[in-house]
Coordinates of C-alpha atoms in Angstrom, one line a residue:
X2 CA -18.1 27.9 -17.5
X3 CA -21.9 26.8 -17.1
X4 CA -22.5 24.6 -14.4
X5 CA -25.8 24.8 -13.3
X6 CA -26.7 21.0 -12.1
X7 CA -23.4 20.5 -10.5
X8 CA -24.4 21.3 -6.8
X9 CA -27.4 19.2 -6.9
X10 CA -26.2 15.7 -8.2
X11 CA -27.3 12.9 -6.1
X12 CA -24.1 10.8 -6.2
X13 CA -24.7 6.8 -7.2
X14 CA -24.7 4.4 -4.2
X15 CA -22.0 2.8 -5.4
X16 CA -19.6 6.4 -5.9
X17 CA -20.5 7.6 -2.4
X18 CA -19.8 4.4 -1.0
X19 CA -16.4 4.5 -3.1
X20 CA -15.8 8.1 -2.1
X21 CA -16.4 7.0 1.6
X22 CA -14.2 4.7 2.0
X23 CA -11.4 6.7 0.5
X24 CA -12.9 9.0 3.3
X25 CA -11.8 7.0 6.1
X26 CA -8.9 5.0 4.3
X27 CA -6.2 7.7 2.7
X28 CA -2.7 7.2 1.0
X29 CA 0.2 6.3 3.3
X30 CA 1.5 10.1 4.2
X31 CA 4.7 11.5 4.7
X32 CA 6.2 12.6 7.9
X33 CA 6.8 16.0 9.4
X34 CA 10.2 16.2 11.5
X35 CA 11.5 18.8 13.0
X36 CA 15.2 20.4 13.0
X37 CA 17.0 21.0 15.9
X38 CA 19.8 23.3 15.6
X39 CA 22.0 24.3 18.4
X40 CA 23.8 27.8 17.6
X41 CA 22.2 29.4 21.0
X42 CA 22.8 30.0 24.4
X43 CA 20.2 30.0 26.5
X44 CA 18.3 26.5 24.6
X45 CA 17.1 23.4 27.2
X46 CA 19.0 20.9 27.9
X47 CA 18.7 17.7 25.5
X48 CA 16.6 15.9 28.0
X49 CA 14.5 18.2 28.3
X50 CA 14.0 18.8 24.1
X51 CA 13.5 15.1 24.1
X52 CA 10.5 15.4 26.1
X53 CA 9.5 18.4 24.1
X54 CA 9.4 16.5 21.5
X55 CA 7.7 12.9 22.9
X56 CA 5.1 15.8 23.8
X57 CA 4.4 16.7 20.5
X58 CA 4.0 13.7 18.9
X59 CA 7.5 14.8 16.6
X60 CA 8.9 11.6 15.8
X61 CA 11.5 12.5 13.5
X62 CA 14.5 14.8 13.9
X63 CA 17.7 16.2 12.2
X64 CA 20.5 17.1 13.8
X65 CA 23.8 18.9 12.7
X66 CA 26.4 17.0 14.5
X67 CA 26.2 14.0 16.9
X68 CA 26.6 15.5 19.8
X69 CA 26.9 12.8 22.0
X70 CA 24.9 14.1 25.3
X71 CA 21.9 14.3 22.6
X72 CA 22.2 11.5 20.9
X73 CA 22.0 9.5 24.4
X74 CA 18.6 11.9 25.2
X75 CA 17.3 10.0 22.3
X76 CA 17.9 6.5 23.0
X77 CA 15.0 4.0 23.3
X78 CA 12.9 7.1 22.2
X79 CA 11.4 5.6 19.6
X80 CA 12.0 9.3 17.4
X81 CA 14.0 8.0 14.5
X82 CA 17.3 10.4 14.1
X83 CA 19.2 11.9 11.1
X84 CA 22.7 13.1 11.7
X85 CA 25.7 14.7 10.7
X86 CA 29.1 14.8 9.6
X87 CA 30.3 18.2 9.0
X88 CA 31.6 19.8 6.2
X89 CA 34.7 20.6 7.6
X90 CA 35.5 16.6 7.6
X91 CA 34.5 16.0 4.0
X92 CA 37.7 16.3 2.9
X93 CA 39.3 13.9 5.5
X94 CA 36.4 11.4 5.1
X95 CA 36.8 11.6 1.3
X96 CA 40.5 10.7 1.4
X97 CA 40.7 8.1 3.8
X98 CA 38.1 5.1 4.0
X99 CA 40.0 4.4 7.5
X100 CA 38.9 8.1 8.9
X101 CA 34.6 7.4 7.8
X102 CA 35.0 4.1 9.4
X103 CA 36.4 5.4 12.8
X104 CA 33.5 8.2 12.3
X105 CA 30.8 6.0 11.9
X106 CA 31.7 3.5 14.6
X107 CA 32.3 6.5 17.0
X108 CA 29.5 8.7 16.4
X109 CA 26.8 6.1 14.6
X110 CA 27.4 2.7 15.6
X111 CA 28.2 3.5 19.3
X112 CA 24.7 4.8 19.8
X113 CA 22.6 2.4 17.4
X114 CA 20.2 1.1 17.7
X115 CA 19.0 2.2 21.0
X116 CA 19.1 5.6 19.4
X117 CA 17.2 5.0 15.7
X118 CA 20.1 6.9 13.5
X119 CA 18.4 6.5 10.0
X120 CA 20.0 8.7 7.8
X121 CA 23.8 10.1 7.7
X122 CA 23.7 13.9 6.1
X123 CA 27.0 14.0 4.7
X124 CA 28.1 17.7 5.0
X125 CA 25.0 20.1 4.7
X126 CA 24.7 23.2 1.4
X127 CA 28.2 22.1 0.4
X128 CA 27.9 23.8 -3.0
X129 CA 27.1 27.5 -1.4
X130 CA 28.6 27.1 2.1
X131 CA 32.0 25.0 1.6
X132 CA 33.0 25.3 -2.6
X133 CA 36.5 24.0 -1.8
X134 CA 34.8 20.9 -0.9
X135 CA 32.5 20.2 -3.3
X136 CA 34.7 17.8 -5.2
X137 CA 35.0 15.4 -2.2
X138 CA 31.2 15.4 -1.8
X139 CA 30.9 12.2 -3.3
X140 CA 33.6 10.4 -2.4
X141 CA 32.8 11.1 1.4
X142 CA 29.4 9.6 1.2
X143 CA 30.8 6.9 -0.5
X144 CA 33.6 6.0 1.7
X145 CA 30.6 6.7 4.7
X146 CA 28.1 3.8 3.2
X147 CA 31.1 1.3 2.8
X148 CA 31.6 2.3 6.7
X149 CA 28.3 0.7 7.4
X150 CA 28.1 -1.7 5.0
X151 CA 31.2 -3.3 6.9
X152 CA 29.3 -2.8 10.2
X153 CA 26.1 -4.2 8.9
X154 CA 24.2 -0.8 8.9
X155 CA 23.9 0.1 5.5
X156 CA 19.9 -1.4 5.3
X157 CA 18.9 0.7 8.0
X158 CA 20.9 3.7 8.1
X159 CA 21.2 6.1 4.6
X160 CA 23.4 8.8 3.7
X161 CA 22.5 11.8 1.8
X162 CA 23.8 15.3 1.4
X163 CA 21.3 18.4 1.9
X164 CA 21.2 20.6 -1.4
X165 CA 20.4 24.4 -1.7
X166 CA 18.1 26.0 -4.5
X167 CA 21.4 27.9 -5.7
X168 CA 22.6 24.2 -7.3
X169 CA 20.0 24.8 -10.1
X170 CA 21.1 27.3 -12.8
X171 CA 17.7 27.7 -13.7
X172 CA 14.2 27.3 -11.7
X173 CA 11.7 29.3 -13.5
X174 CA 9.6 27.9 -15.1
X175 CA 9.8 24.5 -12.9
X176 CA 9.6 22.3 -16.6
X177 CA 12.9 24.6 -16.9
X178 CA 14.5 23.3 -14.0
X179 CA 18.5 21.9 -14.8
X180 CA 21.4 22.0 -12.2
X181 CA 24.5 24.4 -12.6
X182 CA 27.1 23.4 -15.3
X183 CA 29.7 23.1 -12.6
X184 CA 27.5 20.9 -11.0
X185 CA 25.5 18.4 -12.8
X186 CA 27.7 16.3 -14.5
X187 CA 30.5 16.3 -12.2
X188 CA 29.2 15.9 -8.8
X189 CA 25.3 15.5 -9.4
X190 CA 25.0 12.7 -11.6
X191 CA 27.5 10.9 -9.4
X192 CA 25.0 11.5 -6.5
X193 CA 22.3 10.5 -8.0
X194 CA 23.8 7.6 -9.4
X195 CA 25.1 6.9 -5.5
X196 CA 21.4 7.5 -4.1
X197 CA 19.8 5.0 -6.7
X198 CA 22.1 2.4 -5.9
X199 CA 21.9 2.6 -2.3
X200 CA 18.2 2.9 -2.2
X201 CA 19.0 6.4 -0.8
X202 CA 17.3 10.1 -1.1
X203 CA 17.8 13.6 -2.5
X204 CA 17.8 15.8 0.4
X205 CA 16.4 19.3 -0.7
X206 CA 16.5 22.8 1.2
X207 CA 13.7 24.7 -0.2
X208 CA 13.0 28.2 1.0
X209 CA 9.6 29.8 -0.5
X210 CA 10.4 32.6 2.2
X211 CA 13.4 33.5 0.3
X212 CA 11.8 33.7 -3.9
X213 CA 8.5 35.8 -2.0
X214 CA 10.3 38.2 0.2
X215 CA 13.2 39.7 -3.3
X216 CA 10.1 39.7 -5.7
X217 CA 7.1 40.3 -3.4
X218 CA 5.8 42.4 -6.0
X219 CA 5.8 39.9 -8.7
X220 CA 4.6 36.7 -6.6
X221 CA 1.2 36.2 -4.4
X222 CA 2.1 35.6 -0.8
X223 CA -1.6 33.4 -0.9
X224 CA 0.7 31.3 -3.4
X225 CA 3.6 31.2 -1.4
X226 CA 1.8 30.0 2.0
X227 CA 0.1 27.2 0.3
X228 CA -3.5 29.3 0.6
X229 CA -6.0 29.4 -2.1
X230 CA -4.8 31.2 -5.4
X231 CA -5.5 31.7 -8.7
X232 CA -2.2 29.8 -9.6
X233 CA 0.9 29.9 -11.9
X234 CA 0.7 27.8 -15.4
X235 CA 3.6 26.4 -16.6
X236 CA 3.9 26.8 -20.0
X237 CA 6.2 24.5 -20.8
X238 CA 4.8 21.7 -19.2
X239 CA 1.1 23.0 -19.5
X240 CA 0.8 22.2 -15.3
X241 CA -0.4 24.6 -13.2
X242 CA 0.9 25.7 -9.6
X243 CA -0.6 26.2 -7.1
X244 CA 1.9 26.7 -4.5
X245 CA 5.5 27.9 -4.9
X246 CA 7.1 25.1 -2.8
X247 CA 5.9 22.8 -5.6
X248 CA 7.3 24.6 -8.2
X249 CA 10.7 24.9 -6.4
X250 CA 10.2 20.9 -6.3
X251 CA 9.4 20.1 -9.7
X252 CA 12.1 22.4 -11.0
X253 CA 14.7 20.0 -9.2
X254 CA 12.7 16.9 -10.7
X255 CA 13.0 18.7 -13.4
X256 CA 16.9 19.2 -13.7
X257 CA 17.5 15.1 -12.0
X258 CA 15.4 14.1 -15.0
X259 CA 17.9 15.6 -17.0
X260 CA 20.5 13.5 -15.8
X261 CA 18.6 10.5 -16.2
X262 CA 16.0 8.2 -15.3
X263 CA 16.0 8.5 -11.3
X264 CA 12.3 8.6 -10.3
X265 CA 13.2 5.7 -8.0
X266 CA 14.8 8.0 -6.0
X267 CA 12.5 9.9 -3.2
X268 CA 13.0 13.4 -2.3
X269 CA 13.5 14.9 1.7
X270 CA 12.9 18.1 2.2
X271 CA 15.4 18.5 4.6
X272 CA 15.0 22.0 5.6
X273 CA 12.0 24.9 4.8
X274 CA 10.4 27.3 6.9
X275 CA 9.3 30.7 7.4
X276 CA 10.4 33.1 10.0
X277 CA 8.5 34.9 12.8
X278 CA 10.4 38.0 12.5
X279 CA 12.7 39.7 10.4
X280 CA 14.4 43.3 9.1
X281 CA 12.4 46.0 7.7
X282 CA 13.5 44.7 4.2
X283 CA 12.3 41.2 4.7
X284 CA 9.5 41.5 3.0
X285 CA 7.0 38.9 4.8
X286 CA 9.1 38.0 7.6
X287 CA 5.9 37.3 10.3
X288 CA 4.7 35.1 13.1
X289 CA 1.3 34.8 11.1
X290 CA 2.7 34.3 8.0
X291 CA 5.2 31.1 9.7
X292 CA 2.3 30.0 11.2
X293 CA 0.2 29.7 8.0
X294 CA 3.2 28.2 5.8
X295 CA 4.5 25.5 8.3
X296 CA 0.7 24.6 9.6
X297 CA -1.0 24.1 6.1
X298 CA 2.5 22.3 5.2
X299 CA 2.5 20.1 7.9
X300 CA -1.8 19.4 7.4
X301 CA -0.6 19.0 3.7
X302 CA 1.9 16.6 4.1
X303 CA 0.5 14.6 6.8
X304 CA -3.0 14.0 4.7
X305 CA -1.0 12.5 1.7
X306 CA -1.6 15.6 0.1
X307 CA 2.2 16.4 -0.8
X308 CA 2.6 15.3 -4.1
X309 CA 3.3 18.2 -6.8
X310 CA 1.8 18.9 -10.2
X311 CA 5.1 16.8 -11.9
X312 CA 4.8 14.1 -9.1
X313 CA 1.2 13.9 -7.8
X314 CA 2.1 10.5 -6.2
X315 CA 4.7 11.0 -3.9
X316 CA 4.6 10.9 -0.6
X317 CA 7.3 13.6 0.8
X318 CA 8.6 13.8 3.7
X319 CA 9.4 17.3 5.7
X320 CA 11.7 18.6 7.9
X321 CA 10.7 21.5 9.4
X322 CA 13.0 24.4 10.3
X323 CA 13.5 25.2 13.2
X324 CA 12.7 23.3 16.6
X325 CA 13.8 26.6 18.2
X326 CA 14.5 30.4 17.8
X327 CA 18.9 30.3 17.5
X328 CA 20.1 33.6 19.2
X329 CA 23.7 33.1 18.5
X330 CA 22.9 32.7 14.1
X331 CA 24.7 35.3 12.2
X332 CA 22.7 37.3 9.5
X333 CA 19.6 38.6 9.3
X334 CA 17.2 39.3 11.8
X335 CA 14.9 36.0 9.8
X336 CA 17.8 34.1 10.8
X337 CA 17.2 34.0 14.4
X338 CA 13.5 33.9 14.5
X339 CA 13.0 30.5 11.9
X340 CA 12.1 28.4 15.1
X341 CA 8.5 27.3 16.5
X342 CA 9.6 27.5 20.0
X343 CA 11.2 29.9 22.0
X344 CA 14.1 28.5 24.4
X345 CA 11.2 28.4 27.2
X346 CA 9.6 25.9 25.5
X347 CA 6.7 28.1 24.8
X348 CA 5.3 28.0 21.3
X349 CA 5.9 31.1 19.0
X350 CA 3.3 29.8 16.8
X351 CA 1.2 26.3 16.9
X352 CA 1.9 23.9 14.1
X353 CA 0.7 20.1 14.2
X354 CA 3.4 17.2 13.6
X355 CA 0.4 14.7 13.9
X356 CA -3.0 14.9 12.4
X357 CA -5.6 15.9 15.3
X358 CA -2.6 18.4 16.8
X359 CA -2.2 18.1 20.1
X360 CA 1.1 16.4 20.5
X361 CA 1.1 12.4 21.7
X362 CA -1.3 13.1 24.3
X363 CA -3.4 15.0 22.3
X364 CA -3.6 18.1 25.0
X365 CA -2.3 20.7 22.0
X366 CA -3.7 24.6 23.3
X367 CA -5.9 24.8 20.7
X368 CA -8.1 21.1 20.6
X369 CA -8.5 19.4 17.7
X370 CA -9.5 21.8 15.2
X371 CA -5.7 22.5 13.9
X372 CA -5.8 26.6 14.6
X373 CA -3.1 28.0 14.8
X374 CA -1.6 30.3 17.2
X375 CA 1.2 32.6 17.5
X376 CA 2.8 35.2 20.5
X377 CA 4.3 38.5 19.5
X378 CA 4.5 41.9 21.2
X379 CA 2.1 44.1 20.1
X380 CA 0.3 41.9 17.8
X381 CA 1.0 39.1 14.6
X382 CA 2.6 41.6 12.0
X383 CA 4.3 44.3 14.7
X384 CA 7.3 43.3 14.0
X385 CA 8.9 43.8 18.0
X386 CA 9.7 41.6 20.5
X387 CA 12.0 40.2 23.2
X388 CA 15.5 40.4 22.8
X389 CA 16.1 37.4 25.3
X390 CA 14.8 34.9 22.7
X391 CA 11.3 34.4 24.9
X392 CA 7.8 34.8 24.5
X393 CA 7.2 38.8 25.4
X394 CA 5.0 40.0 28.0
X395 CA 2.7 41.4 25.9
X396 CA -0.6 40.8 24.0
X397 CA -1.1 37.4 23.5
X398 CA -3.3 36.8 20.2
X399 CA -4.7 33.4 19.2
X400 CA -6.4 32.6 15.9
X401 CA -8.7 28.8 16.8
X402 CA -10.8 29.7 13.3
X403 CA -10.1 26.8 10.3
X404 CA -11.4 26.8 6.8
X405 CA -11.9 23.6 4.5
X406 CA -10.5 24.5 1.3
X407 CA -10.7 22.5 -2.0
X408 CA -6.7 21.6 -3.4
X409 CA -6.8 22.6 -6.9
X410 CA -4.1 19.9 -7.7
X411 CA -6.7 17.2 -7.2
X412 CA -7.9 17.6 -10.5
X413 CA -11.4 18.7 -11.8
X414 CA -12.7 14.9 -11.7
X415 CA -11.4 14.1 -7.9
X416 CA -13.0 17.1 -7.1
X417 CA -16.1 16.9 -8.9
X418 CA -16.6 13.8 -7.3
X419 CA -16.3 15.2 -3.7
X420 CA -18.5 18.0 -4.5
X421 CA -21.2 16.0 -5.4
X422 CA -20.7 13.9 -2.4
X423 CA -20.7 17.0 -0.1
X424 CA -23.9 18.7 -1.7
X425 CA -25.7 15.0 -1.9
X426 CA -25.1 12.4 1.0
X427 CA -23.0 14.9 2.7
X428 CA -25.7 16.9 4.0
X429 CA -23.8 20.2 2.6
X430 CA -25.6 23.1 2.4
X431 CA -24.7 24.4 -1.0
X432 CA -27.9 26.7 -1.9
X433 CA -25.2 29.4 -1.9
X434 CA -23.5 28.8 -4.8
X435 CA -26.9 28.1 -7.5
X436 CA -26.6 30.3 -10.2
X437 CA -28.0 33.8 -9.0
X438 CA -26.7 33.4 -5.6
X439 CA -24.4 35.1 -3.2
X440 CA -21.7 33.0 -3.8
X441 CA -22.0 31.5 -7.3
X442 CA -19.5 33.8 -8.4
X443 CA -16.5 32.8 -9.4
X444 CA -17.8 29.5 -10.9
X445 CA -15.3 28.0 -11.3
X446 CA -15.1 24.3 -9.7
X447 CA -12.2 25.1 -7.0
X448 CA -14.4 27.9 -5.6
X449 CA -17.5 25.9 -5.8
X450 CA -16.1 23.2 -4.4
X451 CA -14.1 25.7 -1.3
X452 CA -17.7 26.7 0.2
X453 CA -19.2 22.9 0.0
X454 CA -16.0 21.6 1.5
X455 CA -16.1 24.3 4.3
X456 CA -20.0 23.9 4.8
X457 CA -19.6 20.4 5.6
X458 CA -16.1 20.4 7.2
X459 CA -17.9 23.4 9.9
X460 CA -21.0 21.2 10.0
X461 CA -19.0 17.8 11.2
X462 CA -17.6 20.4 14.2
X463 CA -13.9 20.6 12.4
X464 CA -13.6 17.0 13.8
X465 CA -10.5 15.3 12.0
X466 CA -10.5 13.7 8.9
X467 CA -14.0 15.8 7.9
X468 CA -11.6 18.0 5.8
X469 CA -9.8 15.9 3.3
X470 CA -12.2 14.4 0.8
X471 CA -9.6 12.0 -0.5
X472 CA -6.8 14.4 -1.5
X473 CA -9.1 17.2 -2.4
X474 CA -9.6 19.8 0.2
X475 CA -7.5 20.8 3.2
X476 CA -7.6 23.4 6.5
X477 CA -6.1 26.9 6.4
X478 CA -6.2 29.0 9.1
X479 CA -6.7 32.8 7.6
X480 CA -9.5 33.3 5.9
X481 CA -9.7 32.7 2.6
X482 CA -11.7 34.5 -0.1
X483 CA -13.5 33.9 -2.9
X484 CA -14.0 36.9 -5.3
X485 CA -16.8 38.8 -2.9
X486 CA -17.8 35.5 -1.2
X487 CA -16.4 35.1 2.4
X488 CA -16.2 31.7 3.5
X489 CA -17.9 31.1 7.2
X490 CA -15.6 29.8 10.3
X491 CA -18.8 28.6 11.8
X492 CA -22.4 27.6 10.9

């Protein structure tokens, strides 16, 4: 690909004016909540987790029950709530209307609205974790929403069911994407039909940690962390991926498109995460590797930069798993170690819930440039550590470096646009990437574009909003590369 006067077109008045403004005024974004599981013994006290969470500017939680001391620690909070009625009461709430009602008014309506319960997850991975149940999925959420429809809740309060990956029979390619036969007409049409009509959402759990660590071999861990890549065509779509959350997205858009038309219902991610730690076999299982997925997520998200290749234009919002490290979880090593704090309150890892990082008062440990920072004994990828579910005493590493990388997904236009506006009016330095220089090779426009975004985004000081380029770039925190050309963390 010849581009040889790319890097030094002066942008129109009008186009860097446009280009600007688009600067300063992006897209509505999503949100990035948290999830606060309880299956520990040694976590805070809910009063204590609600200032945790005032503190870090998290303004959107989902529970697992309705525990009611926690549910009072988040009255007149302002954090909007989602909670839960177990699985084990699906069956109860699906055959009597009488039973949702006294659940809603007992564990909804007796808090609300002091405490801003939004959202009603009506049993949680019912199709992998409670099969005996799956019939009465439906008919529990229903008889939930006519429970607050009587009370005059229905407006404000929704009711969803979290779904697993394992509903889809097929998920590779993403265009490929179609629900199990067990599965889509009888329970996840009626769903869907449900959602639409109650100006509801499809709650997803959505675990690249899970498709990298069995086939490390066959997929780049650059791709699964949301890191720059070469990227994965679909070829029955003809899009191209460049992360493998997205894929795992479109492939469900995929199989509720072939249920019919439902774009008018939004999808939650309502769980995803990475672990800090895990068994020998976990292929991936680190604190730097949780710190990369959940912080260029959350800068992702939060810069209206979620959309996928099959929906560019939504705005999705994330749940993050997990508020803390869960001593008492069966399984795995992973399972224990999903959380971003430790039950000290210390942070295994930093991730920003709000654009700036820093929490509400804006006092985050590593300033405003969004680094990221993680604890572990003996260094990010040794694989030790405390068995009391705190920090370890031992070396303490910190990574405050940030990269401004272009996102491939904003199309070859958006980002031509930006480039020009970085090399021109932007004060850029781009003399690197002329034909014959150090790093004109790869020429291709996303690695072009990745050193003029980074020269200017390190020339503005990493100061927020200096990395975004309407939609086009975003920050990563490990180093990124570009063929033989390293991109500087300073200039």
């Amino acid at each position: 690909m010849a581009l040889p006067r790319r890097h030094f077109l002066l942008v129109a008045g009008l186009l860097a004016g446009a280009l600007s403004l688009l600067l300063v005024c992006p897209a509505e974004a999503g949100s990035v909540g948290v999830n606060y599981g309880r299956v520990a013994n040694n976590l805070p006290n809910p009063v204590a987790v609600v200032q945790l969470l005032k503190q870090q500017g998290i303004t959107q939680v989902k529970l697992y029950d309705t525990d009611p001391a926690v549910l009072r620690a988040l009255a007149n909070t302002g954090i909007k709530v989602v909670v839960a009625l177990p699985n084990e009461q699906l069956a109860e709430a699906a055959s009597r209307a009488s039973y949702a009602l006294l659940w809603v008014r007992r564990n909804v309506a007796a808090y609300y609205p002091a405490t801003q319960i939004q959202g009603i997850a009506v049993g949680n991975e019912v199709f992998a974790t409670a099969k005996n149940v799956t019939a009465q999925l439906v008919p529990a959420m229903a008889n939930v929403h006519a429970a607050l429809a009587r009370l005059n809740m229905d407006k404000n309060v929704k009711v969803s069911s979290p779904i697993a990956l394992t509903a889809l029979a097929t998920s590779y390619p993403s265009s490929a994407g179609a629900f199990r036969e067990d599965l889509a007409q009888p329970v996840m049409k009626p769903m869907l039909d449900f959602l639409a009509q109650t100006g509801s959402y499809l709650m997803v759990n959505a675990y690249p940690f899970f498709a990298y660590s069995g086939n490390a071999g066959d997929i780049s861990l650059d791709y699964a962390l949301f890191r720059p890549n070469a990227g994965v065509l679909d070829s029955g779509n003809g899009l191209k991926y460049y992360s493998l959350l997205d894929a795992q997205l479109d492939a469900v858009f995929a199989a509720v498109s072939r249920l019919g038309n439902y774009n008018g219902v939004r999808v939650v991610v309502s769980e995803t995460g990475w672990p800090s730690k895990g068994d020998t076999n976990e292929v991936g299982a680190s604190a730097a590797n949780a710190a990369a997925y959940n912080g260029n997520l959350a800068r992702r998200v939060l810069s209206s930069n979620a959309g996928t290749p099959r929906r560019p234009d939504a705005d999705i919002d994330v749940y993050l798993f997990a508020l803390f490290n869960e001593n008492q979880k069966p399984g795995p090593t992973s399972e224990r170690n999903y959380g971003v704090f430790y039950p000290n309150q210390q942070k295994v890892y930093d991730v920003e819930f709000v654009l700036g990082g820093g929490g509400a008062s804006g006092g985050g440990s590593q300033g405003s440039n969004g680094g990221l920072g993680w604890q572990e004994n003996g260094g990010p990828s040794s694989g030790s550590g405390s068995t009391s579910g705190n920090p370890p005493s031992g070396v303490k590493v910190t990574t405050g470096e940030a990269w401004c990388v272009a996102n491939a997904m904003a199309g070859e236009q958006r980002l031509q646009a930006a480039l020009d506006y970085a090399c021109g009016p932007g004060g850029a330095d781009c003399k690197g990437i002329q034909p014959g220089a150090a790093c004109f090779e790869p020429n291709t426009m996303v690695a072009h574009a990745s050193y003029a975004f980074n020269d200017y985004y390190q020339r503005k000081g990493r100061s927020i909003g200096t990395c975004d380029f309407a939609g086009a770039a975003y920050v990563v925190n490990q180093a990124p590369r570009m063929g033989k050309c390293d991109l500087p963390s300073t200039v």
